[in-house]
mmCIF file of N, CA and C in Angstrom:
data_model
loop_
_atom_site.group_PDB
_atom_site.id
_atom_site.type_symbol
_atom_site.label_atom_id
_atom_site.label_comp_id
_atom_site.label_asym_id
_atom_site.label_seq_id
_atom_site.Cartn_x
_atom_site.Cartn_y
_atom_site.Cartn_z
ATOM 1 N N VAL S 218 0.508 -1.094 -0.196
ATOM 2 C CA VAL S 218 0.109 -0.252 0.287
ATOM 3 C C VAL S 218 0.924 0.892 -0.325
ATOM 4 N N GLN S 219 0.733 1.958 -0.974
ATOM 5 C CA GLN S 219 1.649 2.952 -1.014
ATOM 6 C C GLN S 219 0.649 4.531 -0.165
ATOM 7 N N SER S 220 1.534 4.621 0.979
ATOM 8 C CA SER S 220 1.173 5.988 1.484
ATOM 9 C C SER S 220 1.731 7.458 1.951
ATOM 10 N N GLY S 221 1.482 8.048 0.714
ATOM 11 C CA GLY S 221 2.792 8.973 0.327
ATOM 12 C C GLY S 221 3.941 8.785 0.038
ATOM 13 N N ARG S 222 5.010 8.924 0.963
ATOM 14 C CA ARG S 222 5.969 8.302 0.313
ATOM 15 C C ARG S 222 6.413 6.913 0.795
ATOM 16 N N ALA S 223 5.607 6.930 2.147
ATOM 17 C CA ALA S 223 6.291 5.362 2.814
ATOM 18 C C ALA S 223 5.355 4.429 2.224
ATOM 19 N N THR S 224 6.173 2.832 1.799
ATOM 20 C CA THR S 224 5.079 1.768 1.423
ATOM 21 C C THR S 224 5.107 0.839 3.098
ATOM 22 N N LEU S 225 3.572 0.683 3.459
ATOM 23 C CA LEU S 225 3.337 -0.009 4.022
ATOM 24 C C LEU S 225 2.808 -1.591 4.037
ATOM 25 N N GLN S 226 3.624 -2.429 4.917
ATOM 26 C CA GLN S 226 2.874 -3.846 4.779
ATOM 27 C C GLN S 226 1.646 -4.477 5.475
ATOM 28 N N TYR S 227 0.740 -4.847 4.427
ATOM 29 C CA TYR S 227 -0.481 -5.489 5.003
ATOM 30 C C TYR S 227 0.296 -6.313 6.341
ATOM 31 N N ASN S 228 -0.748 -6.485 7.595
ATOM 32 C CA ASN S 228 -0.606 -7.531 8.564
ATOM 33 C C ASN S 228 -1.219 -8.625 7.670
ATOM 34 N N LEU S 229 -0.911 -9.321 7.429
ATOM 35 C CA LEU S 229 -1.461 -10.988 7.458
ATOM 36 C C LEU S 229 -1.105 -12.174 8.273
ATOM 37 N N HIS S 230 -1.317 -11.393 9.423
ATOM 38 C CA HIS S 230 -1.101 -13.056 10.118
ATOM 39 C C HIS S 230 -2.145 -13.559 10.624
ATOM 40 N N THR S 231 -2.243 -14.815 10.883
ATOM 41 C CA THR S 231 -3.266 -15.129 10.790
ATOM 42 C C THR S 231 -3.085 -16.475 12.214
ATOM 43 N N PHE S 232 -3.833 -17.048 12.909
ATOM 44 C CA PHE S 232 -3.231 -17.431 14.096
ATOM 45 C C PHE S 232 -4.938 -18.529 14.908
ATOM 46 N N VAL S 233 -4.742 -19.455 15.598
ATOM 47 C CA VAL S 233 -5.597 -20.316 16.391
ATOM 48 C C VAL S 233 -5.282 -20.726 17.948
ATOM 49 N N ARG S 234 -5.617 -19.897 19.117
ATOM 50 C CA ARG S 234 -4.325 -20.642 20.289
ATOM 51 C C ARG S 234 -5.096 -21.833 20.372
ATOM 52 N N PRO S 235 -4.110 -22.660 21.050
ATOM 53 C CA PRO S 235 -4.536 -24.035 21.434
ATOM 54 C C PRO S 235 -5.071 -24.344 22.529
ATOM 55 N N VAL S 236 -5.352 -25.814 22.672
ATOM 56 C CA VAL S 236 -6.394 -26.288 23.433
ATOM 57 C C VAL S 236 -5.343 -25.729 24.935
ATOM 58 N N GLY S 237 -6.151 -25.327 25.443
ATOM 59 C CA GLY S 237 -5.596 -25.180 27.211
ATOM 60 C C GLY S 237 -5.162 -23.455 27.612
ATOM 61 N N HIS S 238 -5.608 -22.899 25.968
ATOM 62 C CA HIS S 238 -4.757 -21.528 26.416
ATOM 63 C C HIS S 238 -5.742 -20.756 27.533
ATOM 64 N N VAL S 239 -5.491 -20.262 28.311
ATOM 65 C CA VAL S 239 -6.350 -19.297 29.457
ATOM 66 C C VAL S 239 -6.871 -17.843 29.062
ATOM 67 N N ILE S 240 -8.359 -17.479 28.856
ATOM 68 C CA ILE S 240 -8.839 -16.394 28.841
ATOM 69 C C ILE S 240 -8.706 -15.835 29.995
ATOM 70 N N ALA S 241 -7.622 -14.469 30.355
ATOM 71 C CA ALA S 241 -7.701 -13.918 31.415
ATOM 72 C C ALA S 241 -8.553 -12.716 31.783
ATOM 73 N N ASP S 242 -9.082 -11.657 32.734
ATOM 74 C CA ASP S 242 -9.463 -10.530 32.795
ATOM 75 C C ASP S 242 -8.157 -9.508 32.426
ATOM 76 N N GLY S 243 -7.410 -9.788 32.988
ATOM 77 C CA GLY S 243 -6.462 -8.761 33.234
ATOM 78 C C GLY S 243 -5.699 -8.684 31.436
ATOM 79 N N ASP S 244 -5.742 -9.911 30.220
ATOM 80 C CA ASP S 244 -4.995 -9.522 29.415
ATOM 81 C C ASP S 244 -5.801 -9.645 28.246
ATOM 82 N N ARG S 245 -5.924 -8.502 27.729
ATOM 83 C CA ARG S 245 -6.687 -8.076 26.718
ATOM 84 C C ARG S 245 -6.734 -8.862 25.618
ATOM 85 N N ASP S 246 -5.618 -9.168 24.970
ATOM 86 C CA ASP S 246 -5.279 -10.234 23.420
ATOM 87 C C ASP S 246 -5.368 -11.729 24.266
ATOM 88 N N SER S 247 -6.000 -11.850 25.494
ATOM 89 C CA SER S 247 -6.499 -13.410 25.429
ATOM 90 C C SER S 247 -7.466 -13.943 24.708
ATOM 91 N N HIS S 248 -8.511 -13.051 25.192
ATOM 92 C CA HIS S 248 -9.634 -13.143 24.704
ATOM 93 C C HIS S 248 -10.180 -12.990 23.082
ATOM 94 N N ILE S 249 -9.009 -12.604 22.525
ATOM 95 C CA ILE S 249 -9.052 -13.115 20.758
ATOM 96 C C ILE S 249 -8.296 -14.576 20.769
ATOM 97 N N LEU S 250 -9.389 -15.256 20.581
ATOM 98 C CA LEU S 250 -9.150 -16.884 20.664
ATOM 99 C C LEU S 250 -8.795 -16.972 18.819
ATOM 100 N N ALA S 251 -9.053 -16.201 17.818
ATOM 101 C CA ALA S 251 -8.346 -16.884 16.382
ATOM 102 C C ALA S 251 -8.488 -15.730 15.336
ATOM 103 N N ARG S 252 -7.628 -15.285 14.632
ATOM 104 C CA ARG S 252 -7.725 -14.399 13.531
ATOM 105 C C ARG S 252 -7.335 -15.643 12.190
ATOM 106 N N LEU S 253 -8.721 -15.469 11.142
ATOM 107 C CA LEU S 253 -8.363 -15.967 9.886
ATOM 108 C C LEU S 253 -8.829 -14.822 8.745
ATOM 109 N N ARG S 254 -8.196 -15.638 7.851
ATOM 110 C CA ARG S 254 -8.317 -14.339 6.728
ATOM 111 C C ARG S 254 -9.475 -15.358 5.853
ATOM 112 N N MET S 255 -9.865 -14.010 5.488
ATOM 113 C CA MET S 255 -11.305 -14.542 4.394
ATOM 114 C C MET S 255 -10.538 -14.247 2.879
ATOM 115 N N GLY S 256 -11.177 -15.268 2.041
ATOM 116 C CA GLY S 256 -11.141 -15.176 1.050
ATOM 117 C C GLY S 256 -12.131 -15.890 0.232
ATOM 118 N N LEU S 257 -11.578 -15.731 -1.032
ATOM 119 C CA LEU S 257 -12.572 -16.594 -1.900
ATOM 120 C C LEU S 257 -12.886 -17.452 -1.900
ATOM 121 N N PRO S 258 -14.081 -18.278 -2.242
ATOM 122 C CA PRO S 258 -13.831 -19.899 -2.299
ATOM 123 C C PRO S 258 -13.316 -20.807 -3.260
ATOM 124 N N THR S 259 -12.353 -21.144 -2.782
ATOM 125 C CA THR S 259 -11.600 -21.961 -3.892
ATOM 126 C C THR S 259 -11.826 -22.862 -5.408
ATOM 127 N N HIS S 260 -13.454 -23.413 -4.971
ATOM 128 C CA HIS S 260 -14.174 -23.546 -6.265
ATOM 129 C C HIS S 260 -14.479 -22.753 -7.062
ATOM 130 N N HIS S 261 -14.722 -21.516 -7.049
ATOM 131 C CA HIS S 261 -14.811 -20.576 -7.596
ATOM 132 C C HIS S 261 -13.324 -20.460 -8.788
ATOM 133 N N VAL S 262 -12.771 -20.368 -7.803
ATOM 134 C CA VAL S 262 -11.626 -19.966 -8.913
ATOM 135 C C VAL S 262 -10.891 -21.508 -9.982
ATOM 136 N N ALA S 263 -11.044 -22.566 -8.863
ATOM 137 C CA ALA S 263 -11.125 -23.860 -9.553
ATOM 138 C C ALA S 263 -11.764 -23.647 -11.335
ATOM 139 N N GLU S 264 -13.090 -23.539 -11.255
ATOM 140 C CA GLU S 264 -14.048 -23.454 -12.039
ATOM 141 C C GLU S 264 -13.892 -22.474 -12.891
ATOM 142 N N LEU S 265 -13.400 -21.613 -12.735
ATOM 143 C CA LEU S 265 -12.635 -20.245 -13.501
ATOM 144 C C LEU S 265 -11.619 -21.401 -14.618
ATOM 145 N N LYS S 266 -10.744 -21.536 -13.437
ATOM 146 C CA LYS S 266 -9.450 -22.095 -14.230
ATOM 147 C C LYS S 266 -9.150 -23.300 -15.376
ATOM 148 N N LYS S 267 -10.433 -23.858 -14.835
ATOM 149 C CA LYS S 267 -10.901 -25.223 -16.089
ATOM 150 C C LYS S 267 -11.564 -24.341 -17.110
ATOM 151 N N GLN S 268 -12.275 -23.698 -16.715
ATOM 152 C CA GLN S 268 -12.740 -23.416 -18.100
ATOM 153 C C GLN S 268 -11.555 -21.902 -19.636
ATOM 154 N N LEU S 269 -10.746 -21.414 -18.662
ATOM 155 C CA LEU S 269 -9.741 -21.085 -19.185
ATOM 156 C C LEU S 269 -8.961 -21.684 -20.492
ATOM 157 N N GLU S 270 -8.840 -22.812 -19.364
ATOM 158 C CA GLU S 270 -7.600 -23.954 -20.093
ATOM 159 C C GLU S 270 -8.475 -24.603 -21.429
ATOM 160 N N LYS S 271 -9.637 -25.043 -21.074
ATOM 161 C CA LYS S 271 -10.247 -25.428 -21.856
ATOM 162 C C LYS S 271 -10.829 -24.313 -23.341
ATOM 163 N N ALA S 272 -10.573 -23.302 -23.098
ATOM 164 C CA ALA S 272 -10.771 -22.549 -24.255
ATOM 165 C C ALA S 272 -9.735 -22.299 -24.818
ATOM 166 N N LYS S 273 -8.404 -22.157 -23.795
ATOM 167 C CA LYS S 273 -7.189 -22.301 -24.688
ATOM 168 C C LYS S 273 -6.957 -23.279 -25.326
ATOM 169 N N ARG S 274 -7.063 -24.499 -24.706
ATOM 170 C CA ARG S 274 -7.008 -25.713 -25.763
ATOM 171 C C ARG S 274 -7.622 -25.589 -26.936
ATOM 172 N N ASP S 275 -9.436 -25.361 -26.535
ATOM 173 C CA ASP S 275 -10.332 -24.988 -28.304
ATOM 174 C C ASP S 275 -9.271 -24.384 -29.108
ATOM 175 N N LEU S 276 -8.800 -23.099 -28.680
ATOM 176 C CA LEU S 276 -8.498 -22.127 -29.712
ATOM 177 C C LEU S 276 -7.482 -22.752 -30.074
ATOM 178 N N HIS S 277 -5.954 -23.569 -29.829
ATOM 179 C CA HIS S 277 -5.127 -24.074 -29.832
ATOM 180 C C HIS S 277 -5.500 -25.196 -30.880
ATOM 181 N N THR S 278 -6.469 -25.990 -30.706
ATOM 182 C CA THR S 278 -6.782 -26.931 -31.708
ATOM 183 C C THR S 278 -7.240 -26.191 -33.161
ATOM 184 N N ARG S 279 -8.356 -25.514 -32.860
ATOM 185 C CA ARG S 279 -8.666 -24.255 -33.934
ATOM 186 C C ARG S 279 -7.826 -23.955 -34.511
ATOM 187 N N ARG S 280 -6.992 -23.080 -34.315
ATOM 188 C CA ARG S 280 -5.919 -22.716 -34.660
ATOM 189 C C ARG S 280 -4.874 -23.281 -35.402
ATOM 190 N N HIS S 281 -4.950 -24.753 -35.002
ATOM 191 C CA HIS S 281 -3.809 -25.821 -35.613
ATOM 192 C C HIS S 281 -4.814 -26.747 -36.593
ATOM 193 N N SER S 282 -5.725 -26.483 -36.681
ATOM 194 C CA SER S 282 -6.064 -27.082 -38.087
ATOM 195 C C SER S 282 -6.702 -26.374 -38.711
ATOM 196 N N THR S 283 -6.677 -24.767 -38.424
ATOM 197 C CA THR S 283 -7.162 -23.826 -39.383
ATOM 198 C C THR S 283 -5.196 -24.016 -40.491
ATOM 199 N N GLN S 284 -4.285 -23.934 -39.437
ATOM 200 C CA GLN S 284 -2.934 -23.978 -40.705
ATOM 201 C C GLN S 284 -2.833 -24.857 -41.405
ATOM 202 N N HIS S 285 -3.545 -26.322 -40.340
ATOM 203 C CA HIS S 285 -3.316 -27.349 -41.938
ATOM 204 C C HIS S 285 -3.907 -27.316 -43.167
ATOM 205 N N PHE S 286 -5.335 -26.997 -43.218
ATOM 206 C CA PHE S 286 -6.367 -26.377 -43.984
ATOM 207 C C PHE S 286 -5.623 -25.080 -45.100
ATOM 208 N N LYS S 287 -5.849 -24.341 -44.206
ATOM 209 C CA LYS S 287 -4.542 -23.480 -45.318
ATOM 210 C C LYS S 287 -3.334 -23.939 -46.109
ATOM 211 N N SER S 288 -2.651 -24.796 -45.319
ATOM 212 C CA SER S 288 -1.572 -25.329 -45.991
ATOM 213 C C SER S 288 -2.098 -26.259 -47.753
ATOM 214 N N ASP S 289 -3.240 -27.228 -46.919
ATOM 215 C CA ASP S 289 -3.260 -28.108 -48.278
ATOM 216 C C ASP S 289 -4.540 -27.272 -49.107
ATOM 217 N N HIS S 290 -4.925 -26.401 -49.126
ATOM 218 C CA HIS S 290 -5.638 -25.668 -49.842
ATOM 219 C C HIS S 290 -5.637 -24.206 -50.156
ATOM 220 N N SER S 291 -4.025 -24.057 -50.769
ATOM 221 C CA SER S 291 -4.043 -22.957 -51.458
ATOM 222 C C SER S 291 -4.150 -21.366 -50.493
ATOM 223 N N GLY S 292 -4.497 -21.681 -49.077
ATOM 224 C CA GLY S 292 -4.438 -20.283 -48.432
ATOM 225 C C GLY S 292 -5.861 -19.378 -47.529
ATOM 226 N N SER S 293 -6.627 -20.160 -48.525
ATOM 227 C CA SER S 293 -7.688 -19.648 -48.408
ATOM 228 C C SER S 293 -8.606 -20.891 -47.332
ATOM 229 N N VAL S 294 -8.765 -19.751 -46.144
ATOM 230 C CA VAL S 294 -10.107 -20.329 -45.399
ATOM 231 C C VAL S 294 -11.015 -19.219 -45.326
ATOM 232 N N GLY S 295 -12.761 -20.295 -44.996
ATOM 233 C CA GLY S 295 -13.723 -20.003 -44.901
ATOM 234 C C GLY S 295 -13.673 -18.728 -43.906
ATOM 235 N N GLU S 296 -14.586 -18.465 -43.909
ATOM 236 C CA GLU S 296 -15.231 -16.716 -43.203
ATOM 237 C C GLU S 296 -15.462 -17.663 -42.252
ATOM 238 N N GLU S 297 -16.383 -18.756 -41.883
ATOM 239 C CA GLU S 297 -17.025 -19.430 -40.715
ATOM 240 C C GLU S 297 -16.049 -19.337 -39.969
ATOM 241 N N VAL S 298 -15.018 -20.437 -40.289
ATOM 242 C CA VAL S 298 -13.738 -20.570 -39.554
ATOM 243 C C VAL S 298 -12.814 -19.498 -38.844
ATOM 244 N N GLU S 299 -12.441 -18.210 -39.810
ATOM 245 C CA GLU S 299 -11.842 -17.350 -38.964
ATOM 246 C C GLU S 299 -12.715 -16.733 -37.776
ATOM 247 N N GLU S 300 -14.444 -16.539 -38.035
ATOM 248 C CA GLU S 300 -14.985 -16.196 -37.600
ATOM 249 C C GLU S 300 -14.960 -16.581 -35.854
ATOM 250 N N LYS S 301 -14.996 -18.168 -36.105
ATOM 251 C CA LYS S 301 -14.697 -18.705 -34.924
ATOM 252 C C LYS S 301 -13.659 -18.488 -34.175
ATOM 253 N N VAL S 302 -12.835 -18.157 -34.700
ATOM 254 C CA VAL S 302 -10.792 -17.994 -34.199
ATOM 255 C C VAL S 302 -10.791 -17.021 -33.520
ATOM 256 N N GLN S 303 -11.645 -15.938 -34.135
ATOM 257 C CA GLN S 303 -12.130 -14.757 -33.309
ATOM 258 C C GLN S 303 -12.936 -14.832 -32.076
ATOM 259 N N GLN S 304 -13.901 -15.368 -32.237
ATOM 260 C CA GLN S 304 -14.518 -15.913 -31.135
ATOM 261 C C GLN S 304 -13.614 -16.525 -29.698
ATOM 262 N N LEU S 305 -13.106 -17.340 -30.345
ATOM 263 C CA LEU S 305 -12.714 -18.309 -29.618
ATOM 264 C C LEU S 305 -11.583 -17.039 -28.768
ATOM 265 N N ARG S 306 -10.264 -16.351 -29.478
ATOM 266 C CA ARG S 306 -9.763 -15.262 -28.442
ATOM 267 C C ARG S 306 -10.425 -14.439 -28.136
ATOM 268 N N GLN S 307 -11.667 -14.411 -28.074
ATOM 269 C CA GLN S 307 -12.155 -13.138 -27.261
ATOM 270 C C GLN S 307 -12.525 -13.933 -26.127
ATOM 271 N N ILE S 308 -13.065 -14.830 -26.674
ATOM 272 C CA ILE S 308 -13.252 -16.153 -25.118
ATOM 273 C C ILE S 308 -12.092 -16.079 -23.799
ATOM 274 N N VAL S 309 -11.124 -16.332 -24.832
ATOM 275 C CA VAL S 309 -9.974 -16.509 -24.281
ATOM 276 C C VAL S 309 -9.961 -15.344 -23.288
ATOM 277 N N ALA S 310 -9.654 -14.318 -23.881
ATOM 278 C CA ALA S 310 -9.587 -12.732 -23.639
ATOM 279 C C ALA S 310 -10.538 -12.410 -22.327
ATOM 280 N N ASN S 311 -11.564 -12.552 -22.585
ATOM 281 C CA ASN S 311 -12.218 -12.454 -21.547
ATOM 282 C C ASN S 311 -12.212 -12.947 -20.426
ATOM 283 N N LEU S 312 -11.868 -14.162 -20.335
ATOM 284 C CA LEU S 312 -11.778 -15.516 -19.319
ATOM 285 C C LEU S 312 -10.567 -14.900 -18.639
ATOM 286 N N GLN S 313 -9.253 -14.678 -19.491
ATOM 287 C CA GLN S 313 -8.153 -14.483 -19.007
ATOM 288 C C GLN S 313 -8.082 -12.930 -17.800
ATOM 289 N N SER S 314 -8.813 -11.900 -18.479
ATOM 290 C CA SER S 314 -9.107 -10.586 -18.064
ATOM 291 C C SER S 314 -9.906 -10.794 -16.348
ATOM 292 N N ARG S 315 -10.903 -11.842 -16.398
ATOM 293 C CA ARG S 315 -11.571 -12.525 -15.302
ATOM 294 C C ARG S 315 -10.656 -13.163 -14.253
ATOM 295 N N MET S 316 -9.915 -14.262 -14.771
ATOM 296 C CA MET S 316 -8.932 -14.412 -13.474
ATOM 297 C C MET S 316 -7.780 -13.595 -13.451
ATOM 298 N N ASP S 317 -7.632 -12.309 -13.743
ATOM 299 C CA ASP S 317 -6.649 -11.512 -13.366
ATOM 300 C C ASP S 317 -6.997 -10.462 -12.407
ATOM 301 N N ASN S 318 -8.205 -10.190 -12.772
ATOM 302 C CA ASN S 318 -9.220 -9.755 -11.862
ATOM 303 C C ASN S 318 -9.569 -10.475 -10.613
ATOM 304 N N LEU S 319 -9.419 -11.806 -10.671
ATOM 305 C CA LEU S 319 -10.070 -12.527 -9.582
ATOM 306 C C LEU S 319 -8.698 -12.297 -8.193
ATOM 307 N N ILE S 320 -7.876 -12.709 -9.526
ATOM 308 C CA ILE S 320 -6.159 -12.661 -8.281
ATOM 309 C C ILE S 320 -5.869 -11.810 -7.721
ATOM 310 N N ALA S 321 -6.033 -10.341 -8.608
ATOM 311 C CA ALA S 321 -5.912 -9.164 -8.173
ATOM 312 C C ALA S 321 -6.782 -8.947 -6.975
ATOM 313 N N ALA S 322 -7.757 -9.269 -6.895
ATOM 314 C CA ALA S 322 -9.020 -9.261 -5.824
ATOM 315 C C ALA S 322 -8.411 -9.973 -4.390
ATOM 316 N N GLU S 323 -8.074 -10.958 -4.646
ATOM 317 C CA GLU S 323 -7.757 -11.705 -3.836
ATOM 318 C C GLU S 323 -6.316 -11.540 -3.000
ATOM 319 N N LYS S 324 -5.348 -11.003 -3.829
ATOM 320 C CA LYS S 324 -4.273 -10.359 -3.587
ATOM 321 C C LYS S 324 -4.561 -9.111 -2.493
ATOM 322 N N ASP S 325 -5.083 -8.337 -2.696
ATOM 323 C CA ASP S 325 -5.877 -6.800 -1.803
ATOM 324 C C ASP S 325 -6.493 -7.263 -1.412
ATOM 325 N N ASN S 326 -6.987 -8.841 -0.822
ATOM 326 C CA ASN S 326 -8.220 -9.027 -0.137
ATOM 327 C C ASN S 326 -7.621 -8.906 1.862
ATOM 328 N N CYS S 327 -7.848 -7.987 2.791
ATOM 329 C CA CYS S 327 -7.615 -7.807 3.441
ATOM 330 C C CYS S 327 -8.783 -7.761 4.855
ATOM 331 N N ASN S 328 -9.316 -9.125 4.537
ATOM 332 C CA ASN S 328 -10.623 -8.897 4.974
ATOM 333 C C ASN S 328 -10.426 -10.198 5.966
ATOM 334 N N PHE S 329 -10.551 -9.812 7.394
ATOM 335 C CA PHE S 329 -9.900 -10.825 8.743
ATOM 336 C C PHE S 329 -11.483 -11.516 9.848
ATOM 337 N N MET S 330 -11.446 -12.716 9.982
ATOM 338 C CA MET S 330 -12.930 -12.771 11.092
ATOM 339 C C MET S 330 -11.819 -13.132 12.692
ATOM 340 N N LEU S 331 -12.594 -11.995 13.129
ATOM 341 C CA LEU S 331 -11.717 -12.565 14.572
ATOM 342 C C LEU S 331 -12.806 -13.652 15.203
ATOM 343 N N VAL S 332 -12.039 -14.568 16.349
ATOM 344 C CA VAL S 332 -13.193 -14.730 17.496
ATOM 345 C C VAL S 332 -12.667 -14.516 18.366
ATOM 346 N N LYS S 333 -13.388 -13.803 19.238
ATOM 347 C CA LYS S 333 -13.206 -13.465 20.262
ATOM 348 C C LYS S 333 -14.002 -14.235 21.876
ATOM 349 N N PHE S 334 -13.732 -14.096 23.088
ATOM 350 C CA PHE S 334 -14.678 -14.703 23.673
ATOM 351 C C PHE S 334 -14.504 -14.096 25.218
ATOM 352 N N ARG S 335 -15.594 -12.941 25.235
ATOM 353 C CA ARG S 335 -15.364 -11.843 26.005
ATOM 354 C C ARG S 335 -15.092 -12.459 27.968
ATOM 355 N N ARG S 336 -15.753 -13.723 28.388
ATOM 356 C CA ARG S 336 -15.337 -13.820 29.975
ATOM 357 C C ARG S 336 -14.157 -14.770 29.852
ATOM 358 N N ARG S 337 -13.811 -14.897 31.270
ATOM 359 C CA ARG S 337 -12.447 -15.566 31.666
ATOM 360 C C ARG S 337 -12.768 -17.396 31.380
ATOM 361 N N GLY S 338 -11.953 -18.012 30.782
ATOM 362 C CA GLY S 338 -12.205 -19.106 30.815
ATOM 363 C C GLY S 338 -11.045 -19.642 30.097
ATOM 364 N N MET S 339 -11.315 -21.148 29.414
ATOM 365 C CA MET S 339 -9.668 -21.934 28.913
ATOM 366 C C MET S 339 -10.249 -22.998 27.295
ATOM 367 N N VAL S 340 -9.820 -22.607 26.548
ATOM 368 C CA VAL S 340 -9.929 -23.193 25.192
ATOM 369 C C VAL S 340 -10.042 -24.763 24.960
ATOM 370 N N ILE S 341 -10.889 -25.153 24.504
ATOM 371 C CA ILE S 341 -10.873 -26.550 25.142
ATOM 372 C C ILE S 341 -11.543 -27.488 23.281
ATOM 373 N N TRP S 342 -11.642 -26.159 22.153
ATOM 374 C CA TRP S 342 -12.275 -26.166 20.632
ATOM 375 C C TRP S 342 -12.531 -27.919 20.944
#
């Protein structure tokens, strides 16, 4: 994070108190039992990644078959084939853009969940 001239680092420290941790009235930090970082669901990112890989494979296959067709048929390819390749390029570009945005959002995500217990006690999870 840029703050004027100084660069500050995010505090990304996470923890879970161990079994037997004592929560004391006089120690305010002992009341915080866990600090967990929140993020995007992994299945969401995995699904987008799978779609992107499939689109890239489809584009590569279509390009490869188009190049063979051009070499076998004096360099002319139908408009439908060129249009399909262009559509696949656009799909790959859109999916890549979404993936880049997700990665950037995840990188800049500094949302945490604190687990607190206000009374005296002992952690038994």
